[in-house]
Short mmCIF file of C-alpha atoms and ligand atoms in Angstrom, two decimals:
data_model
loop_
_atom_site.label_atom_id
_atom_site.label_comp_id
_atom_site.label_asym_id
_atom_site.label_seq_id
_atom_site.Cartn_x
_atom_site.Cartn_y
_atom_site.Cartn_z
CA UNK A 11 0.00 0.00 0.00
CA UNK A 12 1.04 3.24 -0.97
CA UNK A 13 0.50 6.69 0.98
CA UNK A 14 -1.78 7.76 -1.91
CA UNK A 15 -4.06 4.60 -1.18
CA UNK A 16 -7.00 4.11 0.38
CA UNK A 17 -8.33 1.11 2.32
CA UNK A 18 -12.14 0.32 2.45
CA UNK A 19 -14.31 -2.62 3.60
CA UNK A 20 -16.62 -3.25 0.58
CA UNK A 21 -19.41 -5.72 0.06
CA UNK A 22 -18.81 -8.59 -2.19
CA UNK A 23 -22.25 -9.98 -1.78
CA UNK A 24 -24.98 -10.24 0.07
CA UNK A 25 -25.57 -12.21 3.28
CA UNK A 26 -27.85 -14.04 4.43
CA UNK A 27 -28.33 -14.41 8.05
CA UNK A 28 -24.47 -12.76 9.82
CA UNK A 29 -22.30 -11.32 7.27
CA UNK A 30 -18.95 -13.20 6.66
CA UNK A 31 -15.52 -12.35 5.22
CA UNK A 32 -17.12 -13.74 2.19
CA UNK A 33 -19.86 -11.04 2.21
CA UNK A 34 -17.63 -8.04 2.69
CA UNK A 35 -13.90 -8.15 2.08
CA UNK A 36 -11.12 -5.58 2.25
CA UNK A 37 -9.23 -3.77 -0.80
CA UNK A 38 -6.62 -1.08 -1.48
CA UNK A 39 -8.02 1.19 -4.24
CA UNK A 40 -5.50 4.62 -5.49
CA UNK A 41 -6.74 8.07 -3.83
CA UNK A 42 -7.26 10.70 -6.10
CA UNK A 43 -7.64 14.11 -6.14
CA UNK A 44 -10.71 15.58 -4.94
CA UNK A 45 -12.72 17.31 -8.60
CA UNK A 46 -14.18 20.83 -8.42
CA UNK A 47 -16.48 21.01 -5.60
CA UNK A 48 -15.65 17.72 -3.64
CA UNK A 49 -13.22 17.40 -0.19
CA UNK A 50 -11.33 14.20 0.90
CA UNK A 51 -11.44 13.45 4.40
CA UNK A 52 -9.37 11.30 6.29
CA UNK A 53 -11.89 9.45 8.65
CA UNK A 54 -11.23 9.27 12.35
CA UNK A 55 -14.63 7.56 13.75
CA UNK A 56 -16.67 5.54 11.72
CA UNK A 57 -19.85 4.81 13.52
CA UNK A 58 -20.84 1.06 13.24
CA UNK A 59 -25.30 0.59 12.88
CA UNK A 60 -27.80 -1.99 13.13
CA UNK A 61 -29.28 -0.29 10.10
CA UNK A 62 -25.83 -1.09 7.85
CA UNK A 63 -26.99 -4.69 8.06
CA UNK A 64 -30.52 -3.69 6.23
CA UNK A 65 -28.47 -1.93 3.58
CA UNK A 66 -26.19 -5.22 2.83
CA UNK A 67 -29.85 -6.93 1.19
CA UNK A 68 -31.77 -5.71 -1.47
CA UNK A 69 -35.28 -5.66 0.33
CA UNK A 70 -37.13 -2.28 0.07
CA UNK A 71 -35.89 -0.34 2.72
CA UNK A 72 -35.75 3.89 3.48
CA UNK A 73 -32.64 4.22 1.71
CA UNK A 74 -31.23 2.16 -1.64
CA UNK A 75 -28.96 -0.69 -0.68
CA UNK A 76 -25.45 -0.75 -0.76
CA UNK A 77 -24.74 -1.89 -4.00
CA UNK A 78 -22.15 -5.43 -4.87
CA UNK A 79 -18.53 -3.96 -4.94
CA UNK A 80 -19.66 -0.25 -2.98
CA UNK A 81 -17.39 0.27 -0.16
CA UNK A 82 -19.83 -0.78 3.13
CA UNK A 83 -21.89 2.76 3.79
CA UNK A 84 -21.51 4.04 7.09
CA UNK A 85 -21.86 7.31 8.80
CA UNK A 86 -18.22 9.02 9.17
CA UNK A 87 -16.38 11.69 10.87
CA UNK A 88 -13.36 12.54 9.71
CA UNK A 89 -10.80 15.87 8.89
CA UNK A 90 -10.10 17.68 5.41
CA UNK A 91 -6.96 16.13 4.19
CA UNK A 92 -7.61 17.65 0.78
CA UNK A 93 -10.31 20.32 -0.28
CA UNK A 94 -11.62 21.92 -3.55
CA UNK A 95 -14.20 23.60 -2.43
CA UNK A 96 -14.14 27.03 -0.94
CA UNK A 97 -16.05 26.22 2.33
CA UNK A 98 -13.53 23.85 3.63
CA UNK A 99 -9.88 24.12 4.77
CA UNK A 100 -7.04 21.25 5.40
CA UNK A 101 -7.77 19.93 8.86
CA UNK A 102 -11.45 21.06 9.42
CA UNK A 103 -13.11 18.32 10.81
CA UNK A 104 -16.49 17.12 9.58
CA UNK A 105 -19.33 14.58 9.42
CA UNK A 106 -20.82 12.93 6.61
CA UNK A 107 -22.39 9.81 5.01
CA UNK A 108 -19.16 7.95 4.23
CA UNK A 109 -17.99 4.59 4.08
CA UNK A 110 -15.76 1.82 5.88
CA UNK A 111 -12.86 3.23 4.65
CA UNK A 112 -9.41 5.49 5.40
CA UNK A 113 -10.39 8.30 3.05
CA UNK A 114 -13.39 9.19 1.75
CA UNK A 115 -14.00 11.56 -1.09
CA UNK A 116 -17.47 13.57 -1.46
CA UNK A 117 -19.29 16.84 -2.52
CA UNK A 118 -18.03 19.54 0.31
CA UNK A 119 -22.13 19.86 1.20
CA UNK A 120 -22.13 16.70 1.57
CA UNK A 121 -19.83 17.29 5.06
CA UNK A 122 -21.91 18.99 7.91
CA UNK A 123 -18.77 20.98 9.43
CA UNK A 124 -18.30 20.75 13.21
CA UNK A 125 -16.63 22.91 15.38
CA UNK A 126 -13.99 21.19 17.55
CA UNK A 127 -13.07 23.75 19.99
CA UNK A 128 -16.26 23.26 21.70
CA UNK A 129 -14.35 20.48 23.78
CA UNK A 130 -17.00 17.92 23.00
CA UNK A 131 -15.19 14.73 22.13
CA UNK A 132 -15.97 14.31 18.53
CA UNK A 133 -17.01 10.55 18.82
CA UNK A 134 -20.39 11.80 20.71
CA UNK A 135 -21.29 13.70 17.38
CA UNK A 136 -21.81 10.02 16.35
CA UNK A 137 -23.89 9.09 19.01
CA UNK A 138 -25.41 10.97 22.13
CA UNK A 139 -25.47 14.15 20.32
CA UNK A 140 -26.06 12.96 16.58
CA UNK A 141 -28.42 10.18 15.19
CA UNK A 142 -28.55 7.94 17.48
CA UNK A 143 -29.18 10.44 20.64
CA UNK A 144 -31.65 12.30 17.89
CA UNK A 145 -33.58 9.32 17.18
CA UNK A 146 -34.66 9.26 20.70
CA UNK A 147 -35.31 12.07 21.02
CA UNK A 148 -37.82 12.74 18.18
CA UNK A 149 -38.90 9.07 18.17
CA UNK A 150 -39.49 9.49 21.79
CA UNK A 151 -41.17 12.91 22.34
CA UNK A 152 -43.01 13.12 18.63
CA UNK A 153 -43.83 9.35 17.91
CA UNK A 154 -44.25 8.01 21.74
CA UNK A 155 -45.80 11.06 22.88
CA UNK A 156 -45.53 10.22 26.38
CA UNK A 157 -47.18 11.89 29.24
CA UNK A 158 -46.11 12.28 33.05
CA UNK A 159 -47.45 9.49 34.81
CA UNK A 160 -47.49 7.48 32.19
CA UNK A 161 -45.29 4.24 32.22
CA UNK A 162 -42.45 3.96 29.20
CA UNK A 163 -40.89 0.20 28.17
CA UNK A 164 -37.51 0.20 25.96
CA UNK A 165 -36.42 -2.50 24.59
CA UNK A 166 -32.34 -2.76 23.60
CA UNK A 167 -32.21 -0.43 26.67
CA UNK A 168 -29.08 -0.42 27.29
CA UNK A 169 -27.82 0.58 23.64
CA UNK A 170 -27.02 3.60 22.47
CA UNK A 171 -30.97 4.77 21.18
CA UNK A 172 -32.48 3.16 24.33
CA UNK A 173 -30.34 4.24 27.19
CA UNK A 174 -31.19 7.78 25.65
CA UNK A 175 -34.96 7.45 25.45
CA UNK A 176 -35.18 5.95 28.84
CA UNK A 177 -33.35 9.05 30.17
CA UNK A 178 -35.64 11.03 28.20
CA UNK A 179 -38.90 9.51 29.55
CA UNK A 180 -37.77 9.96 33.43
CA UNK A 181 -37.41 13.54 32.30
CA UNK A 182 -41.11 13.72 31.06
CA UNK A 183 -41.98 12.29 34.59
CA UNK A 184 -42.84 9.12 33.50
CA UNK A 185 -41.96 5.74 35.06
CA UNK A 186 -39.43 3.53 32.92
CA UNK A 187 -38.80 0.28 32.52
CA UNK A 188 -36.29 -0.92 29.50
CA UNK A 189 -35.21 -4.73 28.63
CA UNK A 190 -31.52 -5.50 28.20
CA UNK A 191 -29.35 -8.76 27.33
CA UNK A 192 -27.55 -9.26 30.80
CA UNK A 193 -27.72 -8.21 34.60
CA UNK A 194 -24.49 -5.99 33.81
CA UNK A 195 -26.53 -3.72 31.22
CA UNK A 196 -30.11 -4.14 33.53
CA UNK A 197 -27.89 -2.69 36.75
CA UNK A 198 -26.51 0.25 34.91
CA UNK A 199 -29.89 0.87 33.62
CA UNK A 200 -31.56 1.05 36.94
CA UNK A 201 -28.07 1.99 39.44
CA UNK A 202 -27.06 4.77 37.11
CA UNK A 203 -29.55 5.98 34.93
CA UNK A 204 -32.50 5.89 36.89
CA UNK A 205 -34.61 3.82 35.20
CA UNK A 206 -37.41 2.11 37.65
CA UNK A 207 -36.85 -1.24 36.53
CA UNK A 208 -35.13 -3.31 33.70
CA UNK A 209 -35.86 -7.20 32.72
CA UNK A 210 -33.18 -9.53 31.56
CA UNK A 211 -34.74 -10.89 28.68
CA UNK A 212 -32.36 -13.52 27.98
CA UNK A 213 -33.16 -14.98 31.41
CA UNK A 214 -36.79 -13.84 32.41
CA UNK A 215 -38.52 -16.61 30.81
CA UNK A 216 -42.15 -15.34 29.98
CA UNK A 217 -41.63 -12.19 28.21
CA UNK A 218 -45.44 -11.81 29.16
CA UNK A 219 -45.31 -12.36 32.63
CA UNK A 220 -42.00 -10.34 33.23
CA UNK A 221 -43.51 -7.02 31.47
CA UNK A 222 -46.58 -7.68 33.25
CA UNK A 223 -44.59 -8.05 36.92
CA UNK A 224 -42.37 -5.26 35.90
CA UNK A 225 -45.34 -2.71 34.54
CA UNK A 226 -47.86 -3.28 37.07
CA UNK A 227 -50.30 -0.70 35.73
CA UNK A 228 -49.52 -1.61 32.23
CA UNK A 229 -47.55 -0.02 29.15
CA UNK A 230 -48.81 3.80 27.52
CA UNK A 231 -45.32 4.01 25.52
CA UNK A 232 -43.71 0.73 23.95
CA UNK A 233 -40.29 2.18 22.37
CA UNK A 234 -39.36 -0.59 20.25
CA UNK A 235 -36.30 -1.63 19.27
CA UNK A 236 -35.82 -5.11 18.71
CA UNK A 237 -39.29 -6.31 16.86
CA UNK A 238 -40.27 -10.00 17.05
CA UNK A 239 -41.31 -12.26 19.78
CA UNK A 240 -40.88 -8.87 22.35
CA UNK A 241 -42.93 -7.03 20.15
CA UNK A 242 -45.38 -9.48 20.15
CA UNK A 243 -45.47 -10.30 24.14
CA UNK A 244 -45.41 -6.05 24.35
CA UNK A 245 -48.86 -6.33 22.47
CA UNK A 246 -50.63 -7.95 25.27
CA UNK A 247 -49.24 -5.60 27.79
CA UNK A 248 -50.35 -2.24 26.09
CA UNK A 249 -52.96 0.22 28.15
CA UNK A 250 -55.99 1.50 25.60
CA UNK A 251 -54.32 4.02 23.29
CA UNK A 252 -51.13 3.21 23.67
CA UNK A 253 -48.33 4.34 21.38
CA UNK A 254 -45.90 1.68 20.00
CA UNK A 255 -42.72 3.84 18.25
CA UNK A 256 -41.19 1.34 16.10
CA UNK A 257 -37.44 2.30 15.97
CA UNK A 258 -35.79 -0.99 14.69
CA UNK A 259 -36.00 -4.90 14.73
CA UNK A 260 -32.75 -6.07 15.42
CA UNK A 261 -33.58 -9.29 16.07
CA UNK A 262 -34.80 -10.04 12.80
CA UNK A 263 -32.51 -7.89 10.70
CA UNK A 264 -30.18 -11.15 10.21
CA UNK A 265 -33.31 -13.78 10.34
CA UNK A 266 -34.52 -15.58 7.15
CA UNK A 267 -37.83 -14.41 8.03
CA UNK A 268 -39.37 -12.20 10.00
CA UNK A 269 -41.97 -13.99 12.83
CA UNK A 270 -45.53 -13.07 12.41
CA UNK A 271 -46.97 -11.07 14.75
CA UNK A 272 -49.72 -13.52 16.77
CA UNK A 273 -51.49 -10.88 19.02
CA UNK A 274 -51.66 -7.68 16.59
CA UNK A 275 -55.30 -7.58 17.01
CA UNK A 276 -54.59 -5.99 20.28
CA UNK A 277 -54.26 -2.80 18.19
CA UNK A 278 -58.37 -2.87 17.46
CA UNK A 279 -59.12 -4.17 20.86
CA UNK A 280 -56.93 -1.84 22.66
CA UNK A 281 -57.17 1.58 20.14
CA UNK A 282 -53.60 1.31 19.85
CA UNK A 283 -51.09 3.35 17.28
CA UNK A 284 -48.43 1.59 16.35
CA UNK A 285 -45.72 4.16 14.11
CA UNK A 286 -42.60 3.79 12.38
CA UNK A 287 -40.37 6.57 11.83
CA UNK A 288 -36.51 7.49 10.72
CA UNK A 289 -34.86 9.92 12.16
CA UNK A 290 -34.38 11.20 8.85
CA UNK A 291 -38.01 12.29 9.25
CA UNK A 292 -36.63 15.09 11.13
CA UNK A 293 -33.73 16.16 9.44
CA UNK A 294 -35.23 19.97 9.58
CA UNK A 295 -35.29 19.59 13.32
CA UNK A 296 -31.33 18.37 13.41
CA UNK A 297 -30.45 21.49 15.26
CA UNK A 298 -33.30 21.99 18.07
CA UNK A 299 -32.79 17.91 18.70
CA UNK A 300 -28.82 18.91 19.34
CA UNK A 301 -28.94 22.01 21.34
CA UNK A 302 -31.80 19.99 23.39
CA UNK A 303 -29.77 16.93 23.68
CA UNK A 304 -26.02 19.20 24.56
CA UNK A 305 -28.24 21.17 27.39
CA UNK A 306 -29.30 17.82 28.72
CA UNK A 307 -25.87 16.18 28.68
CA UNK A 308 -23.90 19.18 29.99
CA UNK A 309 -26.54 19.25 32.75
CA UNK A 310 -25.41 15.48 33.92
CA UNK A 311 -29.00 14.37 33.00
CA UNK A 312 -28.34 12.46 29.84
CA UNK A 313 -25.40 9.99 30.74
CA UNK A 314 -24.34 7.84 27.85
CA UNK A 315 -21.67 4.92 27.61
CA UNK A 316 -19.09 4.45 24.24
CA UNK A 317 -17.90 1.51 23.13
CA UNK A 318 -14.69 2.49 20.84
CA UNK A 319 -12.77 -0.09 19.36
CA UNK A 320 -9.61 0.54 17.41
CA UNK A 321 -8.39 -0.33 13.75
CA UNK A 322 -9.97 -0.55 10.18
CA UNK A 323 -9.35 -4.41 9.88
CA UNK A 324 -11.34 -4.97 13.01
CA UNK A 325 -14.34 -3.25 11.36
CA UNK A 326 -16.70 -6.52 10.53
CA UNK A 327 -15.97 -8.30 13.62
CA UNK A 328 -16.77 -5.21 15.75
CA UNK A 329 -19.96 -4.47 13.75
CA UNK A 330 -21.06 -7.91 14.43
CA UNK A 331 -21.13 -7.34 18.07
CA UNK A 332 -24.54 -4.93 17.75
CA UNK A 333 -26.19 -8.49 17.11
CA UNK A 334 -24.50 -10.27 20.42
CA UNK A 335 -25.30 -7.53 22.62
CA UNK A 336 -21.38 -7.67 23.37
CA UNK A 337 -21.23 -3.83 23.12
CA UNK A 338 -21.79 -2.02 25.67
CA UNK A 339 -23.40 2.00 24.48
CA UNK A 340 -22.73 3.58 21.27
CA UNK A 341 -20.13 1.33 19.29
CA UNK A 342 -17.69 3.14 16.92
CA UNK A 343 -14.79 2.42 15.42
CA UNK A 344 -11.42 4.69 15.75
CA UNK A 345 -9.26 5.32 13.01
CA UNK A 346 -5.65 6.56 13.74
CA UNK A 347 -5.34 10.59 12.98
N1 NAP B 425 -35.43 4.54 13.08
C1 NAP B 425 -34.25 5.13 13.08
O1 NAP B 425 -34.03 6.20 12.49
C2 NAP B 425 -33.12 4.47 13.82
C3 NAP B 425 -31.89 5.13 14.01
C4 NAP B 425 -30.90 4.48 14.77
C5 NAP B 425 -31.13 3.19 15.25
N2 NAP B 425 -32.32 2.60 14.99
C6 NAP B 425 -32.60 1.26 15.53
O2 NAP B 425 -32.50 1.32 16.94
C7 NAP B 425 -32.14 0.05 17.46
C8 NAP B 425 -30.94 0.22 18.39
O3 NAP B 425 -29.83 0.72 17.64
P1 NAP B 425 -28.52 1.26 18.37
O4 NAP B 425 -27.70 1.91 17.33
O5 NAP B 425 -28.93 2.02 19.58
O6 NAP B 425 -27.80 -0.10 18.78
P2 NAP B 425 -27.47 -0.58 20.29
O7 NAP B 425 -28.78 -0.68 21.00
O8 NAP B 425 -26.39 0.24 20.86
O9 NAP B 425 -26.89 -2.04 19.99
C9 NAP B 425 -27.74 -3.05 19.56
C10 NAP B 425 -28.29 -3.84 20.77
O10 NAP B 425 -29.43 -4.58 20.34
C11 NAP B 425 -29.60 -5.67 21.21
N3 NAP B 425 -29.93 -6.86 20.42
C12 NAP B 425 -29.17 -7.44 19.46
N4 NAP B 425 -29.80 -8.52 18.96
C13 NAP B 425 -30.98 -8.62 19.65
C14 NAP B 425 -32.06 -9.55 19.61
N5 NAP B 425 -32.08 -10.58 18.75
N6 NAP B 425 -33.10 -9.35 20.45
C15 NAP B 425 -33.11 -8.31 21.32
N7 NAP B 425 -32.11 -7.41 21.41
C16 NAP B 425 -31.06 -7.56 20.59
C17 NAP B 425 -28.26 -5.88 21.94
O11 NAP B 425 -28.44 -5.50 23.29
P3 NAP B 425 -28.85 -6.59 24.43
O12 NAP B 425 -27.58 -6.96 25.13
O13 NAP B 425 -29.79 -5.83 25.28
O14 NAP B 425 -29.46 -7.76 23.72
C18 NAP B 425 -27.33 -4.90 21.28
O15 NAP B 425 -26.38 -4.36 22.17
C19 NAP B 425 -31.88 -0.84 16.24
O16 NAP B 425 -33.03 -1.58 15.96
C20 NAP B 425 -31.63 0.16 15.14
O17 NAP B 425 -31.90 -0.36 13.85
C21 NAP B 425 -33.30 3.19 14.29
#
């Protein structure tokens, strides 16, 4: 490899159930120079997402997929190493839809420009204070629509969206109970962040009987997550006009099928709304969602865990730990300056 090379992760074809070395593989491709109008950055965090999975397949989905031989998309931050375009400078820094690569190369509005003298660590751009911190807080406050009082349930709590919402909820006064993969995550959840109550779902048993024991007077808000056989247990366990905010299914994003859905007449016999959203639904509301999310954090009220891991070539295995549960908060990756 040369110092006018770039190294990317790209996908080779598309998996079914985990992805493999055989599904995405590495390559050194020559870096150019950037054409009129475009910057290269030199990444620094790449932030590793459930929703990556859903672009390795070709199923209809909110963005197009990542297509055979595309370096693996991926949201980036990274700092001008080369710019032709007269809003950016050598050595801003910046953050962008980029790819699992050293370099990438893009139209200078394609790079949101941050400021890094604010002495925010730049990583949290990725997370608590960027999509994953938004998407709880829109998907929470607009889609949830929870009220004081009212009892919250987040599932994947102890991830980077859930820990977030649940946070979020306590603030609205409500009482909040999230589901996690261990008693580790379920401690932090209710020792540090102050949730009321957390459920181990990989040792609970009845899902049923565990929400039911855990939300006593039922569930308004069901923040979901993780889809599937929770989902489905959740149903039962919903007051009349309760919200369902469907954020994600992890647990079927690598499944050959997605499980049906036994007790979704609940939403007739209950009034329920269930929702989807993106956060991209809200991409005019970036900046309120920010400042909103910065006051909070500043203020100690919005605590948040990272999980960086070092090194390019450790990119696929550390991506498949979102589907273990192995990382613990908002997992990114950490590219050497
Ligand atoms: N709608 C949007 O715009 C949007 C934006 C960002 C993220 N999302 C979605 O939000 C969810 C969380 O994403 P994140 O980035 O915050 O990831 P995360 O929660 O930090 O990490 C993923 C977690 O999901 C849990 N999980 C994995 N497989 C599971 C399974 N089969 N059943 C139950 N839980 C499972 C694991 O925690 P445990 O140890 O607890 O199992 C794992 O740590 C995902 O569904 C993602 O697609 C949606």
């Amino acid at each position: 490899m040369t110092e006018f090379s770039n190294r990317q992760y790209f996908l080779a074809s598309r998996p079914e159930g985990m992805p493999t070395t055989e599904h995405v593989q590495c390559r050194d491709v020559p870096l150019g120079e950037p054409a009129e109008g475009q910057v290269i950055i030199r990444n620094l965090y790449i932030s590793l997402d459930p929703a990556i999975r859903g672009w390795m397949s070709d199923a209809p989905n909110y963005i197009e997929p990542i297509a055979i031989g595309d370096a693996v998309r991926s949201s980036v931050l990274g700092r001008v190493v080369s710019s032709n375009h007269p809003d950016f400078e050598v050595g801003d820094v910046g953050m962008a839809m980029g790819a699992w690569e050293q370099y990438t190369t893009l139209p200078g509005e394609a790079l949101n420009k941050l400021d890094e003298n604010l002495g925010i660590p730049l990583s949290l751009f990725l997370g608590v204070l960027g999509p994953t911190g938004l998407t709880a807080y829109f998907g929470l406050l607009e889609v949830g629509q929870p009220k004081a009082g009212e009892t919250v349930l987040v599932s994947a709590a102890a991830g980077a969206v859930g820990s977030v919402v649940g946070q979020i909820a306590k603030m609205q006064g409500c009482r909040v109970v999230g589901m996690a993969g261990s008693d580790d995550k379920c401690d932090w959840l209710t020792g540090e962040l102050g949730f009321d109550a957390a459920i181990n779902y990989k040792t609970c048993g009845d899902y049923q009987a565990a929400i039911r024991q855990a939300c006593p007077g039922g569930v308004d808000v069901y923040f979901d997550n993780v889809g599937g056989e929770i989902l489905d247990a959740t149903l039962t366990c919903l007051n009349k006009y309760a919200r369902v905010a469907v954020c994600g299914w992890i647990s079927t994003y690598n499944a050959a099928e997605i499980p049906r859905l036994d007790n979704l007449w609940q939403v007739v016999a209950e009034s329920l709304t269930i929702r989807g959203f993106t956060v991209l639904d809200y991409l005019d509301r970036f900046e309120e969602g920010v400042t909103q999310l910065a006051e909070w954090m500043m203020a100690g009220k919005i605590k948040y865990r990272e999980d960086i891991v070092d090194g390019l070539d450790n990119v696929l295995p550390t991506f498949l730990r979102l589907f273990d549960g192995s990382n613990a908060g908002k997992l990114v990756l950490r590219l050497p300056e």
